[in-house]
Short mmCIF file of C-alpha atoms in Angstrom, two decimals:
data_model
loop_
_atom_site.label_atom_id
_atom_site.label_comp_id
_atom_site.label_asym_id
_atom_site.label_seq_id
_atom_site.Cartn_x
_atom_site.Cartn_y
_atom_site.Cartn_z
CA MET A 1 68.05 87.20 181.21
CA MET A 2 69.62 84.04 181.64
CA LEU A 3 69.30 84.41 177.93
CA SER A 4 70.61 87.60 177.57
CA ARG A 5 73.86 86.43 180.02
CA ALA A 6 74.14 83.70 176.99
CA LYS A 7 74.47 85.60 174.42
CA PRO A 8 77.62 87.28 175.46
CA ALA A 9 79.20 84.41 176.52
CA VAL A 10 78.59 82.34 173.01
CA GLY A 11 79.61 85.74 170.88
CA GLY A 12 82.72 85.85 172.93
CA ASP A 13 83.84 82.73 172.50
CA LEU A 14 83.71 83.87 168.61
CA GLN A 15 85.19 86.71 168.98
CA GLN A 16 87.89 84.77 170.41
CA ALA A 17 88.25 81.88 167.28
CA ASP A 18 87.94 85.13 165.00
CA LYS A 19 90.76 86.61 166.51
CA GLN A 20 92.76 83.70 166.26
CA ASN A 21 91.67 82.97 162.81
CA LYS A 22 92.46 86.52 161.78
CA LYS A 23 96.16 85.94 163.19
CA ALA A 24 96.68 82.54 161.78
CA LYS A 25 96.02 84.48 158.29
CA LYS A 26 98.77 86.92 159.03
CA VAL A 27 101.29 84.37 159.41
CA PRO A 28 102.74 84.69 155.86
CA LYS A 29 103.91 81.86 153.46
CA LEU A 30 107.30 80.85 152.61
CA ASP A 31 106.17 81.14 148.73
CA ASP A 32 104.80 84.24 149.53
CA LEU A 33 108.13 85.74 150.88
CA LEU A 34 110.24 84.38 148.21
CA ALA A 35 108.07 86.19 145.71
CA GLN A 36 108.52 89.41 147.17
CA ARG A 37 112.42 88.64 147.50
CA ASP A 38 112.13 88.80 151.51
CA PHE A 39 115.00 86.84 152.78
CA THR A 40 115.26 87.98 155.87
CA GLY A 41 111.68 87.37 156.17
CA ALA A 42 112.09 83.83 154.65
CA ILE A 43 115.06 83.01 156.81
CA THR A 44 112.97 84.05 159.99
CA LEU A 45 109.86 82.13 159.44
CA LEU A 46 112.16 78.83 158.32
CA GLU A 47 113.82 79.48 161.33
CA PHE A 48 110.83 79.46 163.91
CA LYS A 49 108.99 76.07 161.82
CA ARG A 50 112.10 74.60 162.76
CA GLN A 51 112.54 75.13 166.00
CA ALA A 52 108.65 74.53 166.58
CA GLY A 53 109.41 71.27 165.02
CA GLU A 54 107.57 72.06 161.81
CA SER A 55 110.49 72.03 159.46
CA GLU A 56 110.20 70.06 156.12
CA GLU A 57 112.71 67.79 154.27
CA ASP A 58 114.27 71.17 152.41
CA THR A 59 114.01 73.63 155.12
CA ASP A 60 117.92 73.90 155.94
CA LEU A 61 118.13 74.17 151.86
CA TRP A 62 115.83 77.14 151.46
CA ILE A 63 117.76 78.79 154.50
CA GLY A 64 121.38 78.20 152.17
CA TYR A 65 118.99 79.82 149.45
CA CYS A 66 117.90 83.01 150.90
CA SER A 67 121.16 83.53 152.68
CA PHE A 68 122.98 83.37 149.48
CA HIS A 69 120.85 85.99 148.03
CA LEU A 70 120.80 88.42 151.15
CA GLY A 71 124.94 87.99 150.37
CA ASP A 72 125.78 85.57 153.41
CA TYR A 73 127.54 83.31 151.42
CA LYS A 74 129.74 81.88 154.46
CA LYS A 75 126.21 80.63 155.89
CA SER A 76 125.37 79.43 152.55
CA LEU A 77 128.63 77.50 152.07
CA GLU A 78 128.31 75.58 155.03
CA VAL A 79 124.50 74.76 154.03
CA PHE A 80 125.03 73.47 150.87
CA LYS A 81 127.92 71.65 151.99
CA ASN A 82 126.50 69.82 154.99
CA ALA A 83 124.07 68.97 152.24
CA SER A 84 126.27 67.59 149.73
CA GLN A 85 127.94 65.20 151.99
CA GLN A 86 124.28 63.39 152.96
CA GLU A 87 123.91 60.09 151.17
CA GLY A 88 121.30 60.55 148.31
CA CYS A 89 121.11 64.46 148.31
CA ASN A 90 118.87 67.01 146.36
CA PRO A 91 120.92 67.18 143.15
CA ASP A 92 120.21 71.00 142.73
CA VAL A 93 123.01 71.02 146.02
CA TRP A 94 126.08 70.87 143.94
CA VAL A 95 125.09 73.77 141.47
CA ASN A 96 124.13 75.65 144.60
CA LEU A 97 127.42 74.80 146.37
CA ALA A 98 129.02 75.87 143.37
CA CYS A 99 127.49 79.12 142.87
CA THR A 100 128.36 80.07 146.51
CA TYR A 101 132.23 78.75 146.05
CA PHE A 102 132.14 81.13 143.00
CA PHE A 103 130.51 83.97 144.58
CA LEU A 104 133.42 83.68 147.39
CA GLY A 105 136.11 84.23 145.04
CA MET A 106 137.00 80.05 145.13
CA TYR A 107 137.09 79.08 141.53
CA LYS A 108 138.74 76.28 141.99
CA GLU A 109 136.28 74.65 143.99
CA ALA A 110 133.35 76.29 142.23
CA GLU A 111 134.77 74.10 139.76
CA GLU A 112 134.45 70.91 141.09
CA ALA A 113 131.02 71.45 142.82
CA ALA A 114 130.09 72.33 138.80
CA ASN A 115 131.20 69.28 137.33
CA LYS A 116 129.55 67.30 140.16
CA ALA A 117 126.05 68.97 139.34
CA ALA A 118 123.46 67.79 136.74
CA LYS A 119 123.59 69.63 133.42
CA SER A 120 121.35 72.88 133.30
CA ARG A 121 121.49 75.82 132.15
CA LEU A 122 122.23 77.31 135.53
CA GLN A 123 125.39 74.81 135.52
CA ASN A 124 126.18 75.90 131.85
CA ARG A 125 126.01 79.44 133.44
CA LEU A 126 128.22 78.76 136.04
CA LEU A 127 130.90 76.88 134.04
CA PHE A 128 130.87 80.27 131.24
CA HIS A 129 131.73 82.61 134.48
CA LEU A 130 134.21 79.96 135.31
CA ALA A 131 136.08 79.85 132.01
CA HIS A 132 136.16 83.78 131.49
CA LYS A 133 137.77 83.42 135.35
CA PHE A 134 140.91 80.71 134.19
CA ASN A 135 140.98 82.96 131.08
CA ASP A 136 140.02 79.44 129.18
CA GLU A 137 138.79 81.50 125.98
CA LYS A 138 138.49 77.65 124.01
CA ARG A 139 136.11 76.25 127.18
CA LEU A 140 134.37 79.66 127.02
CA MET A 141 133.26 79.09 123.40
CA VAL A 142 131.92 76.29 124.05
CA PHE A 143 129.45 77.02 126.78
CA HIS A 144 129.00 79.98 125.00
CA GLN A 145 127.28 78.26 122.28
CA ASN A 146 125.05 76.45 124.36
CA LEU A 147 123.89 79.62 125.41
CA GLN A 148 120.01 80.11 124.72
CA ASP A 149 117.76 82.58 123.93
CA ILE A 150 116.49 83.21 127.31
CA ILE A 151 116.81 85.98 129.93
CA GLU A 152 118.69 84.30 132.32
CA ASP A 153 121.55 83.61 129.35
CA GLN A 154 121.61 86.45 127.57
CA LEU A 155 121.84 87.98 130.80
CA SER A 156 125.17 86.35 131.75
CA LEU A 157 126.15 86.97 128.02
CA ALA A 158 126.04 90.72 128.68
CA SER A 159 127.68 90.35 131.88
CA ILE A 160 130.49 88.78 130.52
CA HIS A 161 130.65 91.55 127.75
CA TYR A 162 130.86 93.71 130.57
CA MET A 163 133.61 92.14 132.53
CA ARG A 164 135.98 91.96 128.87
CA SER A 165 135.05 95.95 128.68
CA HIS A 166 132.92 95.00 125.45
CA TYR A 167 130.37 97.59 126.40
CA GLN A 168 128.42 98.82 123.82
CA GLU A 169 127.84 94.83 123.21
CA ALA A 170 126.58 95.12 126.67
CA ILE A 171 124.24 97.81 126.15
CA ASP A 172 122.35 96.37 123.17
CA ILE A 173 121.49 93.12 125.14
CA TYR A 174 119.74 95.19 128.12
CA LYS A 175 118.31 97.41 125.98
CA ARG A 176 116.98 94.68 123.80
CA ILE A 177 115.76 92.54 126.57
CA LEU A 178 114.17 96.17 128.63
CA LEU A 179 112.37 96.90 125.36
CA GLU A 180 110.08 93.57 126.17
CA ASN A 181 110.46 93.87 129.50
CA ARG A 182 109.58 97.19 130.61
CA ASP A 183 109.10 96.24 134.50
CA PHE A 184 112.89 95.15 134.62
CA LEU A 185 113.91 98.49 135.96
CA ALA A 186 117.11 97.11 137.67
CA LEU A 187 118.42 96.42 134.05
CA ASN A 188 118.71 100.48 133.80
CA VAL A 189 121.28 100.59 136.34
CA TYR A 190 123.66 98.03 134.08
CA VAL A 191 123.28 100.35 131.33
CA ALA A 192 123.65 103.21 132.91
CA LEU A 193 127.14 101.47 134.21
CA CYS A 194 127.91 100.28 130.96
CA TYR A 195 128.08 104.80 130.22
CA TYR A 196 129.58 105.04 133.10
CA LYS A 197 132.68 102.85 131.96
CA LEU A 198 132.41 104.42 128.44
CA ASP A 199 133.04 107.59 129.76
CA TYR A 200 129.51 109.22 129.08
CA TYR A 201 128.31 110.28 132.42
CA ASP A 202 125.82 112.41 131.53
CA VAL A 203 124.08 109.88 129.48
CA SER A 204 124.72 107.25 132.53
CA GLN A 205 122.93 109.89 134.76
CA GLU A 206 119.85 109.91 133.32
CA VAL A 207 119.39 106.44 132.33
CA LEU A 208 119.72 106.00 136.04
CA ALA A 209 117.37 108.31 136.88
CA VAL A 210 114.47 106.33 135.58
CA TYR A 211 115.64 103.74 137.77
CA LEU A 212 116.09 105.89 141.02
CA GLN A 213 112.42 107.65 140.50
CA GLN A 214 111.11 104.30 141.38
CA VAL A 215 113.52 102.99 144.15
CA PRO A 216 115.15 106.14 145.21
CA ASP A 217 117.51 104.11 147.94
CA SER A 218 119.36 101.56 145.81
CA THR A 219 122.74 101.55 147.38
CA ILE A 220 123.91 99.97 143.75
CA ALA A 221 122.43 103.18 142.18
CA LEU A 222 123.30 106.05 144.47
CA ASN A 223 126.48 105.00 144.53
CA LEU A 224 126.74 105.00 140.79
CA LYS A 225 125.42 108.51 140.93
CA ALA A 226 127.87 109.64 142.84
CA CYS A 227 130.55 108.63 140.58
CA ASN A 228 129.46 110.32 137.97
CA HIS A 229 129.15 113.68 140.39
CA PHE A 230 132.92 112.99 140.85
CA ARG A 231 133.74 112.43 136.99
CA LEU A 232 131.12 114.95 135.84
CA TYR A 233 132.10 117.70 139.20
CA ASN A 234 134.60 117.13 142.03
CA GLY A 235 134.55 115.04 144.74
CA LYS A 236 132.41 116.91 147.04
CA ALA A 237 129.53 116.49 144.94
CA ALA A 238 130.17 113.33 144.91
CA GLU A 239 130.52 113.17 148.54
CA ALA A 240 127.30 114.90 149.29
CA GLU A 241 125.57 112.41 147.05
CA LEU A 242 126.81 109.62 149.22
CA LYS A 243 125.89 111.01 152.58
CA SER A 244 122.28 109.11 152.68
CA LEU A 245 123.92 106.13 152.02
CA MET A 246 126.88 106.71 154.68
CA ASP A 247 123.60 107.53 157.19
CA ASN A 248 121.94 104.16 156.31
CA THR A 249 122.90 101.50 158.74
CA SER A 250 120.26 99.17 157.80
CA SER A 251 121.68 98.10 154.30
CA SER A 252 121.27 94.91 153.61
CA PHE A 253 124.51 94.76 151.19
CA GLU A 254 126.96 94.27 153.85
CA PHE A 255 129.78 94.67 150.41
CA ALA A 256 128.47 98.27 149.97
CA LYS A 257 129.96 99.31 153.72
CA GLU A 258 133.25 98.51 152.18
CA LEU A 259 132.63 100.18 148.74
CA ILE A 260 131.26 103.46 150.21
CA LYS A 261 134.59 103.32 151.86
CA HIS A 262 136.90 102.93 149.08
CA ASN A 263 134.70 105.36 147.05
CA LEU A 264 135.13 108.24 149.81
CA VAL A 265 139.10 107.66 149.60
CA VAL A 266 138.79 108.71 145.85
CA PHE A 267 136.31 111.05 146.54
CA ARG A 268 138.56 113.05 148.90
CA ALA A 269 141.98 112.57 146.85
CA GLY A 270 143.53 109.48 149.06
CA GLU A 271 142.53 110.54 152.38
CA GLY A 272 142.69 107.95 154.03
CA ALA A 273 144.30 105.55 151.61
CA LEU A 274 146.27 103.47 153.52
CA GLN A 275 143.88 102.81 156.40
CA VAL A 276 141.07 101.70 154.07
CA LEU A 277 142.83 100.55 150.83
CA PRO A 278 145.27 97.62 151.60
CA PRO A 279 142.72 95.57 153.13
CA LEU A 280 140.34 95.90 149.85
CA VAL A 281 143.07 94.82 147.18
CA ASP A 282 141.27 91.52 146.81
CA VAL A 283 138.59 92.37 147.55
CA ILE A 284 137.60 95.32 145.08
CA PRO A 285 139.68 95.64 142.01
CA GLU A 286 139.45 99.52 141.65
CA ALA A 287 141.26 99.27 145.32
CA ARG A 288 144.86 98.08 144.08
CA LEU A 289 144.47 100.81 141.02
CA ASN A 290 143.88 103.45 143.36
CA LEU A 291 146.66 102.73 146.00
CA VAL A 292 148.94 102.42 143.35
CA ILE A 293 148.10 106.24 142.36
CA TYR A 294 148.37 106.96 145.90
CA TYR A 295 151.66 105.96 146.17
CA LEU A 296 152.80 107.09 142.63
CA ARG A 297 151.57 110.72 144.43
CA GLN A 298 153.37 110.32 147.46
CA ASP A 299 156.58 109.72 144.73
CA ASP A 300 157.00 106.19 146.37
CA VAL A 301 157.48 104.78 143.02
CA GLN A 302 158.89 101.33 144.04
CA GLU A 303 156.33 100.60 146.58
CA ALA A 304 153.81 101.40 143.19
CA PHE A 305 155.88 98.64 141.28
CA ASN A 306 155.49 95.87 144.04
CA LEU A 307 151.95 96.48 143.89
CA ILE A 308 151.19 96.36 140.21
CA LYS A 309 154.13 94.48 139.12
CA ASP A 310 151.95 91.02 138.83
CA LEU A 311 149.02 91.90 137.42
CA GLU A 312 148.26 90.61 134.21
CA PRO A 313 146.32 94.42 132.92
CA SER A 314 142.80 93.05 131.22
CA THR A 315 141.52 96.63 130.99
CA PRO A 316 142.92 100.32 129.47
CA GLN A 317 142.90 101.61 132.55
CA GLU A 318 144.95 98.77 133.73
CA TYR A 319 147.57 99.12 130.60
CA ILE A 320 147.90 102.70 131.37
CA LEU A 321 148.86 102.45 135.27
CA LYS A 322 151.02 99.75 134.99
CA GLY A 323 152.71 101.72 132.10
CA VAL A 324 152.99 104.69 133.78
CA VAL A 325 154.26 102.94 136.75
CA ASN A 326 156.97 101.58 134.84
CA ALA A 327 158.07 104.28 133.17
CA ALA A 328 159.01 106.17 136.85
CA LEU A 329 160.41 103.73 138.22
CA GLY A 330 163.16 103.12 134.62
CA GLN A 331 163.57 107.16 134.68
CA GLU A 332 164.07 106.82 138.33
CA LEU A 333 166.74 103.87 137.76
CA GLY A 334 167.97 104.28 134.35
CA SER A 335 166.54 101.09 133.30
CA ARG A 336 165.92 100.46 129.85
CA ASP A 337 163.64 97.82 130.75
CA HIS A 338 161.17 99.28 132.41
CA LEU A 339 161.11 102.47 129.17
CA LYS A 340 160.72 99.81 127.05
CA THR A 341 157.68 97.83 128.80
CA ALA A 342 156.44 101.13 129.64
CA GLN A 343 156.42 102.10 125.68
CA GLN A 344 154.65 98.62 124.82
CA PHE A 345 151.41 99.25 127.25
CA PHE A 346 151.41 102.80 125.94
CA GLN A 347 151.48 101.67 122.62
CA LEU A 348 148.93 98.66 123.29
CA VAL A 349 146.51 101.24 124.32
CA GLY A 350 147.08 104.21 122.09
CA GLY A 351 147.27 101.95 118.75
CA SER A 352 143.93 100.17 120.09
CA ALA A 353 140.70 100.37 117.91
CA SER A 354 138.60 101.21 120.78
CA GLU A 355 140.63 103.78 123.08
CA CYS A 356 142.80 105.27 120.01
CA ASP A 357 140.06 108.51 119.00
CA THR A 358 140.02 108.89 123.20
CA ILE A 359 142.08 111.16 124.89
CA PRO A 360 143.56 108.70 127.35
CA GLY A 361 144.74 106.88 124.44
CA ARG A 362 146.52 109.76 122.66
CA GLN A 363 148.16 110.35 126.08
CA CYS A 364 149.66 107.42 126.13
CA MET A 365 150.55 107.25 122.06
CA ALA A 366 152.39 110.71 123.10
CA SER A 367 153.97 108.95 126.01
CA CYS A 368 154.80 106.10 123.83
CA PHE A 369 156.83 108.36 121.30
CA PHE A 370 158.12 110.50 123.79
CA LEU A 371 160.00 107.53 125.67
CA LEU A 372 161.20 106.36 121.76
CA ARG A 373 162.35 110.05 121.33
CA GLN A 374 160.48 110.94 118.58
CA PHE A 375 159.57 114.67 119.51
CA ASP A 376 157.63 115.46 116.93
CA ASP A 377 155.21 113.14 116.93
CA VAL A 378 154.35 113.97 120.35
CA LEU A 379 153.74 117.00 119.33
CA ILE A 380 151.20 116.14 117.16
CA TYR A 381 149.40 114.06 119.76
CA LEU A 382 149.62 116.48 122.45
CA ASN A 383 148.15 119.09 119.73
CA SER A 384 144.99 117.36 119.92
CA ILE A 385 144.24 117.31 123.22
CA LYS A 386 144.30 120.08 125.66
CA VAL A 387 146.23 117.83 128.67
CA PHE A 388 148.86 119.91 129.55
CA LEU A 389 146.00 122.55 131.40
CA LEU A 390 144.40 119.91 132.89
CA ILE A 391 147.19 119.07 135.36
CA GLN A 392 146.28 119.95 138.88
CA SER A 393 149.74 118.79 140.41
CA GLU A 394 152.07 122.00 141.89
CA LYS A 395 154.78 119.77 142.06
CA ILE A 396 154.88 119.09 137.56
CA LYS A 397 153.25 122.46 137.23
CA ASN A 398 156.32 124.33 138.48
CA ASP A 399 158.81 121.26 136.92
CA TYR A 400 160.70 123.22 134.46
CA VAL A 401 160.13 120.27 131.74
CA TYR A 402 156.64 120.72 132.42
CA LEU A 403 156.88 124.59 131.84
CA SER A 404 159.15 123.87 128.49
CA TRP A 405 156.57 121.58 126.84
CA LEU A 406 153.48 124.12 127.78
CA ALA A 407 155.68 126.62 126.42
CA ARG A 408 156.18 124.81 123.09
CA CYS A 409 152.46 124.00 122.63
CA CYS A 410 151.57 127.54 122.90
CA VAL A 411 154.11 128.60 120.52
#
C-alpha cells in the first residue's frame, strides 16, 4: 500500500518536470524568430531577456535591427545613435545608423554615417542610393561599377532604374532573378508596379494575382490592385478593393495608413483633399501632385503654382503638370514667360523617345503647338487621339472654345 502511494508521488514529480521541460522548449529562440521575420516577437524576447538580466552584449543592436524592419525608424535611430557614441562600438553600427537616417529622409546625415562605416556591399548600395538622391551622376556611376552580380546588388540596381523611370530595365532584372528564384514571390509585386507605371494595368493585375494567391492580405499588393482598378474602371471599384485594408487595424506598416488615406482622396475625386494631402506633401511624392491637381480643379491656379514652382520635375507626370500649371497661370495673367515655360515642358515630354507615342505625349505636343499658334500641327496630333471625348469636366464641355475645337475635329 505504501508502495502504491509512492508510485504516484514519483510519477507526479516526473510529470511536473516533463511539463517544465515542454514549457522551456516552447520559448522561441532569437534566430528562429529572425528567420521567420517575426520582428515583433524578437523584440519581445529581447526585452524580456533584458528585464530578466539575461541580455547579451549585442541585445540593443538586435532591438535596433528589429525596430528598423518594423518601420520604427525613430526607435532604431535612437538605438544605433547611442551605440555609435560608445567607445569601441561594433563596426556594423555605422552602416546600420546610415540606413536608418536614409529611411528617415535625413540624407546628409546618412552619408556622413556611411562614410564612417567599413567598406562593404551594403555600404556601397547605400552610397549608390544617396548619389541618386543627390543627383550626383558621377558618384552614381562609381558606385554602380562596384555592384556585383548578386541578388542584393541587382535588386538595388533595379530600384534605381525604377526611380529613374527606366521601368523596362527594372522588369528585366526582376524577371531574371525570378527565373532563378521562384520562391521570391514578392518580386511579382515589383514587376506589377513597373507595369502599372508603364500603363499596362491589365498586365499588372495578372502578375499581381500570382502574389496575392499566396499572400492575400498584403497591404502593398492590395493597394496596388486598387490603383489598377481605379485606372481600369473607376474610383468606386478601387475603393471596394481597399475595404479590407481599411478594416484591418493590425497592420504592421504604419505608412500604409497614410498611403490609403491619400489614395482614397484620389479615388473620391479630391474629396477631403485639404484635410489629408497637405501633411503628406513631403511624405508621399504623389501627394504634392494630387494637391496641385485639386487646386487646378478649384480654379485656384496661383495656389497650384505656389505648390509646384520649386519642384524640379524628373518624371513625365511632373513635367506635364508643371506645364499645365504654367500654361493656366500664363493665360490668366497674360504672361508670355509662363506660356513659354509651359511650351518647353510640353515639348520635352512630347519629343522624348519614351513618351512620343503615348496619349499623354501626343497631348503634350498638341499643347506645345497650340501655344506656338501652329494650329495645323495641333490638329495632326489631336486627330491621332480621341482626347476631346474623354473630357468629363462640365465647365470645359460647356466652354465655347472646347465646343469649337470639338466641332472642327469632327468636321
